[in-house]
Short mmCIF file of C-alpha atoms in Angstrom, two decimals:
data_model
loop_
_atom_site.label_atom_id
_atom_site.label_comp_id
_atom_site.label_asym_id
_atom_site.label_seq_id
_atom_site.Cartn_x
_atom_site.Cartn_y
_atom_site.Cartn_z
CA UNK A 33 0.00 0.00 0.04
CA UNK A 34 1.41 3.07 -1.19
CA UNK A 35 1.30 6.01 1.50
CA UNK A 36 -1.93 8.43 1.12
CA UNK A 37 -2.46 12.01 2.48
CA UNK A 38 -5.84 13.37 3.56
CA UNK A 39 -6.41 17.09 3.66
CA UNK A 40 -9.26 17.74 5.87
CA UNK A 41 -11.30 20.82 5.77
CA UNK A 42 -14.92 21.69 7.37
CA UNK A 43 -17.15 24.70 6.76
CA UNK A 44 -17.58 25.52 10.13
CA UNK A 45 -13.84 26.05 10.98
CA UNK A 46 -10.96 27.78 9.37
CA UNK A 47 -7.63 25.91 8.40
CA UNK A 48 -6.88 22.76 7.41
CA UNK A 49 -5.88 19.59 8.70
CA UNK A 50 -3.78 16.75 7.36
CA UNK A 51 -3.44 12.74 8.14
CA UNK A 52 -1.70 10.07 6.31
CA UNK A 53 -2.17 6.39 6.05
CA UNK A 54 -0.16 3.28 5.12
CA UNK A 55 -2.78 0.80 4.91
CA UNK A 56 -5.08 -0.84 1.99
CA UNK A 57 -8.18 -0.19 3.94
CA UNK A 58 -9.19 3.11 5.20
CA UNK A 59 -12.58 3.44 7.29
CA UNK A 60 -13.83 7.08 7.17
CA UNK A 61 -16.57 8.11 9.91
CA UNK A 62 -17.73 9.66 12.98
CA UNK A 63 -17.46 6.47 15.24
CA UNK A 64 -14.39 5.43 17.13
CA UNK A 65 -13.44 2.35 15.32
CA UNK A 66 -12.52 3.92 12.25
CA UNK A 67 -9.11 4.68 10.79
CA UNK A 68 -10.15 8.73 9.95
CA UNK A 69 -12.50 10.04 12.85
CA UNK A 70 -14.67 12.99 11.64
CA UNK A 71 -16.22 15.22 14.32
CA UNK A 72 -18.92 16.40 11.79
CA UNK A 73 -22.62 15.60 12.94
CA UNK A 74 -23.51 15.18 9.25
CA UNK A 75 -21.18 12.43 8.77
CA UNK A 76 -22.27 8.81 9.65
CA UNK A 77 -20.72 6.55 11.83
CA UNK A 78 -19.29 4.53 9.32
CA UNK A 79 -19.69 6.65 6.00
CA UNK A 80 -16.77 5.63 3.57
CA UNK A 81 -14.43 2.76 2.58
CA UNK A 82 -11.06 3.60 0.74
CA UNK A 83 -9.34 0.68 -0.94
CA UNK A 84 -6.29 0.53 -3.20
CA UNK A 85 -5.91 -1.49 -6.32
CA UNK A 86 -3.15 -1.26 -9.01
CA UNK A 87 -4.64 1.74 -10.70
CA UNK A 88 -5.36 3.56 -7.84
CA UNK A 89 -7.73 4.18 -5.21
CA UNK A 90 -11.46 3.20 -4.99
CA UNK A 91 -13.71 5.10 -2.63
CA UNK A 92 -17.20 3.34 -1.57
CA UNK A 93 -20.30 5.17 0.23
CA UNK A 94 -21.36 2.58 2.91
CA UNK A 95 -25.03 3.53 3.04
CA UNK A 96 -24.56 6.94 4.67
CA UNK A 97 -27.35 9.28 5.44
CA UNK A 98 -26.22 12.34 3.73
CA UNK A 99 -24.13 10.45 0.79
CA UNK A 100 -20.79 11.19 -0.94
CA UNK A 101 -20.20 13.51 -3.52
CA UNK A 102 -16.68 13.91 -5.70
CA UNK A 103 -15.36 17.32 -6.97
CA UNK A 104 -18.42 19.49 -6.35
CA UNK A 105 -20.43 17.50 -8.68
CA UNK A 106 -24.32 17.73 -7.51
CA UNK A 107 -25.05 13.73 -8.00
CA UNK A 108 -24.33 11.27 -5.19
CA UNK A 109 -21.86 8.64 -5.71
CA UNK A 110 -22.14 5.11 -4.36
CA UNK A 111 -18.64 3.94 -5.80
CA UNK A 112 -16.17 5.23 -7.94
CA UNK A 113 -12.45 5.33 -8.46
CA UNK A 114 -10.37 8.37 -7.81
CA UNK A 115 -7.06 9.95 -8.24
CA UNK A 116 -4.66 12.26 -6.46
CA UNK A 117 -6.17 15.83 -6.01
CA UNK A 118 -10.13 14.58 -6.21
CA UNK A 119 -12.20 15.97 -3.22
CA UNK A 120 -14.58 13.99 -1.45
CA UNK A 121 -17.56 15.92 0.12
CA UNK A 122 -19.12 14.16 3.00
CA UNK A 123 -21.48 16.02 5.00
CA UNK A 124 -19.96 19.49 5.71
CA UNK A 125 -16.58 17.96 5.50
CA UNK A 126 -14.17 18.00 2.50
CA UNK A 127 -11.39 15.57 1.78
CA UNK A 128 -8.75 15.80 -0.79
CA UNK A 129 -6.65 12.78 -1.54
CA UNK A 130 -3.40 13.36 -2.01
CA UNK A 131 -0.34 10.96 -3.10
CA UNK A 132 3.14 11.82 -1.97
CA UNK A 133 4.42 12.96 -5.12
CA UNK A 134 1.58 15.34 -5.65
CA UNK A 135 2.80 18.68 -7.13
CA UNK A 136 2.54 21.60 -4.72
CA UNK A 137 1.99 24.99 -5.24
CA UNK A 138 5.04 27.62 -5.50
CA UNK A 139 6.14 28.84 -2.36
CA UNK A 140 5.18 32.42 -1.46
CA UNK A 141 7.74 34.97 -0.48
CA UNK A 142 6.92 36.46 2.96
CA UNK A 143 7.84 40.07 1.90
CA UNK A 144 6.55 41.07 -1.58
CA UNK A 145 7.75 44.28 -2.83
CA UNK A 146 8.98 45.74 -6.38
CA UNK A 147 11.83 48.05 -6.94
CA UNK A 148 9.90 51.34 -6.28
CA UNK A 149 8.45 50.46 -3.29
CA UNK A 150 11.39 48.87 -1.95
CA UNK A 151 13.31 51.95 -3.00
CA UNK A 152 10.94 54.46 -1.42
CA UNK A 153 11.11 52.77 2.09
CA UNK A 154 14.94 53.60 2.34
CA UNK A 155 15.10 56.24 5.58
CA UNK A 156 16.54 59.24 3.07
CA UNK A 157 13.49 58.89 0.82
CA UNK A 158 11.16 58.37 3.76
CA UNK A 159 12.32 61.45 5.19
CA UNK A 160 12.30 63.27 1.76
CA UNK A 161 8.80 62.26 1.39
CA UNK A 162 7.96 63.63 4.42
CA UNK A 163 9.57 67.00 4.10
CA UNK A 164 8.31 67.25 0.60
CA UNK A 165 4.93 66.65 1.56
CA UNK A 166 5.00 69.27 4.75
CA UNK A 167 6.63 71.96 2.28
CA UNK A 168 4.10 71.51 -0.44
CA UNK A 169 1.16 71.43 2.10
CA UNK A 170 2.74 74.69 3.55
CA UNK A 171 3.15 76.25 0.14
CA UNK A 172 -0.47 75.46 -0.94
CA UNK A 173 -1.90 76.88 2.48
CA UNK A 174 0.08 79.95 1.84
CA UNK A 175 -0.48 80.29 -1.68
CA UNK A 176 -4.42 80.24 -1.29
CA UNK A 177 -4.85 82.01 1.85
CA UNK A 178 -6.74 85.42 1.93
CA UNK A 179 -4.77 86.60 4.64
CA UNK A 180 -1.26 86.32 6.37
CA UNK A 181 -1.12 82.96 8.50
CA UNK A 182 1.47 83.05 11.71
CA UNK A 183 4.20 80.43 11.50
CA UNK A 184 2.92 78.76 14.47
CA UNK A 185 -0.45 77.87 12.87
CA UNK A 186 1.45 77.05 9.55
CA UNK A 187 3.52 74.44 11.32
CA UNK A 188 0.66 73.01 13.47
CA UNK A 189 -1.85 72.54 10.56
CA UNK A 190 1.25 71.09 8.49
CA UNK A 191 2.22 68.56 11.60
CA UNK A 192 -1.44 67.76 11.81
CA UNK A 193 -0.97 66.43 7.92
CA UNK A 194 2.04 64.45 8.59
CA UNK A 195 -0.24 63.16 11.61
CA UNK A 196 -2.70 61.75 9.33
CA UNK A 197 -0.27 59.86 7.36
CA UNK A 198 1.50 58.43 10.56
CA UNK A 199 -2.06 56.92 11.69
CA UNK A 200 -2.57 55.54 8.61
CA UNK A 201 0.73 53.91 8.28
CA UNK A 202 0.40 52.70 11.77
CA UNK A 203 -2.71 50.93 11.32
CA UNK A 204 -0.99 48.90 8.26
CA UNK A 205 1.95 48.63 10.45
CA UNK A 206 -0.20 46.66 12.91
CA UNK A 207 -1.86 44.60 10.22
CA UNK A 208 1.28 43.60 8.87
CA UNK A 209 2.45 42.46 12.52
CA UNK A 210 -0.42 40.32 13.01
CA UNK A 211 -0.18 38.55 9.54
CA UNK A 212 3.33 38.62 8.53
CA UNK A 213 4.93 39.08 12.20
CA UNK A 214 6.65 42.30 10.29
CA UNK A 215 5.47 45.74 11.14
CA UNK A 216 7.53 47.53 8.35
CA UNK A 217 6.02 50.92 9.81
CA UNK A 218 8.70 53.05 7.55
CA UNK A 219 7.79 51.29 4.38
CA UNK A 220 4.12 52.10 5.13
CA UNK A 221 4.93 55.77 6.22
CA UNK A 222 6.96 56.42 3.02
CA UNK A 223 3.74 55.21 0.92
CA UNK A 224 1.53 57.30 2.87
CA UNK A 225 3.47 60.23 2.42
CA UNK A 226 4.19 59.80 -1.18
CA UNK A 227 0.31 59.58 -1.80
CA UNK A 228 -0.64 62.48 0.34
CA UNK A 229 2.37 64.59 -1.48
CA UNK A 230 0.51 63.39 -4.94
CA UNK A 231 -2.78 64.32 -3.48
CA UNK A 232 -2.58 67.95 -3.56
CA UNK A 233 -1.23 68.73 -7.04
CA UNK A 234 -4.28 66.25 -8.38
CA UNK A 235 -6.72 68.24 -6.55
CA UNK A 236 -5.42 71.71 -7.92
CA UNK A 237 -5.19 70.27 -11.54
CA UNK A 238 -8.84 68.97 -11.67
CA UNK A 239 -9.87 72.47 -10.18
CA UNK A 240 -7.45 74.33 -13.03
CA UNK A 241 -8.66 71.73 -15.80
CA UNK A 242 -12.59 72.43 -14.68
CA UNK A 243 -11.95 76.12 -14.69
CA UNK A 244 -10.42 76.33 -18.39
CA UNK A 245 -12.98 73.56 -19.34
CA UNK A 246 -15.47 75.89 -17.80
CA UNK A 247 -17.28 72.28 -16.86
CA UNK A 248 -18.12 71.24 -13.42
CA UNK A 249 -18.27 67.79 -15.04
CA UNK A 250 -14.77 67.81 -16.25
CA UNK A 251 -13.47 68.80 -13.02
CA UNK A 252 -15.56 66.20 -11.38
CA UNK A 253 -14.44 63.39 -13.48
CA UNK A 254 -10.72 64.22 -13.61
CA UNK A 255 -10.84 64.48 -9.76
CA UNK A 256 -12.71 61.20 -9.51
CA UNK A 257 -10.05 59.49 -11.57
CA UNK A 258 -7.06 61.02 -10.18
CA UNK A 259 -8.06 60.69 -6.36
CA UNK A 260 -9.50 56.94 -7.22
CA UNK A 261 -6.50 55.93 -9.04
CA UNK A 262 -4.14 57.29 -6.06
CA UNK A 263 -6.29 55.49 -3.72
CA UNK A 264 -6.24 52.28 -5.48
CA UNK A 265 -2.47 52.52 -5.81
CA UNK A 266 -2.22 53.47 -1.81
CA UNK A 267 -4.42 50.24 -1.13
CA UNK A 268 -2.52 47.80 -3.34
CA UNK A 269 0.59 48.66 -2.00
CA UNK A 270 -0.62 48.50 1.59
CA UNK A 271 -1.93 45.31 0.82
CA UNK A 272 1.13 44.08 -0.79
CA UNK A 273 3.37 44.94 2.31
CA UNK A 274 1.01 43.88 5.21
CA UNK A 275 -0.63 40.78 3.77
CA UNK A 276 -0.10 37.57 1.81
CA UNK A 277 -3.29 37.94 -0.09
CA UNK A 278 -2.98 36.79 -3.97
CA UNK A 279 -2.49 39.61 -6.64
CA UNK A 280 -6.24 38.80 -7.69
CA UNK A 281 -7.48 39.51 -4.14
CA UNK A 282 -5.57 42.58 -3.54
CA UNK A 283 -6.50 44.32 -6.97
CA UNK A 284 -10.30 43.36 -6.21
CA UNK A 285 -10.35 44.58 -2.89
CA UNK A 286 -8.08 47.72 -3.93
CA UNK A 287 -10.54 48.82 -6.49
CA UNK A 288 -13.60 47.85 -4.51
CA UNK A 289 -13.10 50.58 -2.00
CA UNK A 290 -12.79 53.24 -4.18
CA UNK A 291 -15.66 52.57 -6.09
CA UNK A 292 -17.54 52.24 -2.81
CA UNK A 293 -16.48 55.53 -1.86
CA UNK A 294 -17.37 57.36 -5.11
CA UNK A 295 -20.80 55.68 -4.85
CA UNK A 296 -21.54 56.97 -1.55
CA UNK A 297 -20.47 60.40 -2.48
CA UNK A 298 -22.48 60.30 -5.76
CA UNK A 299 -25.61 59.22 -3.52
CA UNK A 300 -24.93 61.58 -0.88
CA UNK A 301 -24.82 64.35 -3.59
CA UNK A 302 -27.85 63.30 -5.42
CA UNK A 303 -29.99 63.10 -1.94
CA UNK A 304 -29.12 66.36 -0.63
CA UNK A 305 -28.75 68.60 -3.67
CA UNK A 306 -32.25 69.89 -3.60
CA UNK A 307 -32.23 70.42 0.14
CA UNK A 308 -32.74 74.23 1.07
CA UNK A 309 -29.54 75.41 2.86
CA UNK A 310 -29.37 79.14 4.20
CA UNK A 311 -25.63 78.96 3.51
CA UNK A 312 -24.93 76.88 0.39
CA UNK A 313 -21.77 75.11 -0.34
CA UNK A 314 -19.94 75.87 -3.22
CA UNK A 315 -17.70 73.17 -4.86
CA UNK A 316 -15.75 75.88 -7.04
CA UNK A 317 -13.17 78.60 -5.76
CA UNK A 318 -11.12 81.09 -7.29
CA UNK A 319 -7.55 80.34 -7.86
CA UNK A 320 -4.57 82.29 -8.83
CA UNK A 321 -3.89 81.68 -12.51
CA UNK A 322 -0.68 79.65 -13.06
CA UNK A 323 -1.00 79.13 -16.64
CA UNK A 324 -2.26 81.99 -19.32
CA UNK A 325 -3.48 79.92 -22.12
CA UNK A 326 -5.08 82.94 -23.80
CA UNK A 327 -3.28 86.59 -24.36
CA UNK A 328 -4.55 89.31 -21.75
CA UNK A 329 -5.75 92.53 -22.79
CA UNK A 330 -4.75 95.96 -21.10
CA UNK A 331 -7.07 97.59 -18.54
CA UNK A 332 -7.38 100.40 -21.21
CA UNK A 333 -8.64 97.98 -23.99
CA UNK A 334 -11.07 96.36 -21.27
CA UNK A 335 -12.64 99.99 -20.80
CA UNK A 336 -13.15 100.41 -24.29
CA UNK A 337 -14.68 97.04 -25.11
CA UNK A 338 -17.02 97.28 -22.28
CA UNK A 339 -18.24 101.06 -22.73
CA UNK A 340 -19.04 99.87 -26.31
CA UNK A 341 -21.61 97.30 -24.85
CA UNK A 342 -23.56 100.21 -23.23
CA UNK A 343 -23.57 102.58 -26.13
CA UNK A 344 -27.15 103.71 -27.41
CA UNK A 345 -28.82 105.95 -29.67
CA UNK A 346 -30.33 109.03 -27.41
CA UNK A 347 -32.73 109.12 -30.15
CA UNK A 348 -33.98 105.60 -30.01
CA UNK A 349 -34.37 106.62 -26.26
CA UNK A 350 -36.50 109.60 -26.80
CA UNK A 351 -38.96 107.48 -28.85
CA UNK A 352 -39.23 105.07 -26.02
#
């Protein structure tokens, strides 16, 4: 009898268990005289018998109450030949029969990173990203402030902006500690700072694009695309560093969250846009021009053009 391994998983608990046998007959069930005892109330006392012949294994249902299913096929099976990798379902327990030479998936690396993220996590780059984010935020605040700001207030607001990035990095560092047993806090902090560094130019770009296009739709669409794309990259990078989930699952989660946020924002806007508000909110603001796409006119030429608009004939006025 060649050695055979059973992979055991149940619907009501997480994880898998493995049992190996070297006998020609394997009795499976819930009673204690079986070779493989399953603690599943939906499994019969004597449920299955597995035997080996020259071609492989043969599984037989021993008139159990809930029957035998193979490879998720909805039809019950009384007796059948099985091979390595086949899944047997009895009750709420799944058994996968494996031979010792059954191929196993490729080993996953504990730390999955790419060159860009690895370079971004270096101490000098972490400090550069944090300082660059603070300087950009301070410049943005001063550039659009209608009045002079005290250096203390500017410093306090900038540190608060950095504090948000630190909290976000700390949350993902905790997740990495639980799942991978590695916090990699500075790795997460560099990603958070880089995201917030790009956030300010993206918001301004959307505002200017909407202004020059004279369309709120263009501004809103560009804002959603840029912000959603940045958030997708941020979440995907956080998950890559802190978890071991597959690339497909990581992309699905990173895409689902931005889409959910956009949907909630759109639903909120459509729900409250018709409500009366004594202090209505405007999503547009005047910004200093940074790029002049059209030639400007002098003040004298502007006055001349404006005066021509209001020119009228005195005789026409008397007739009225």
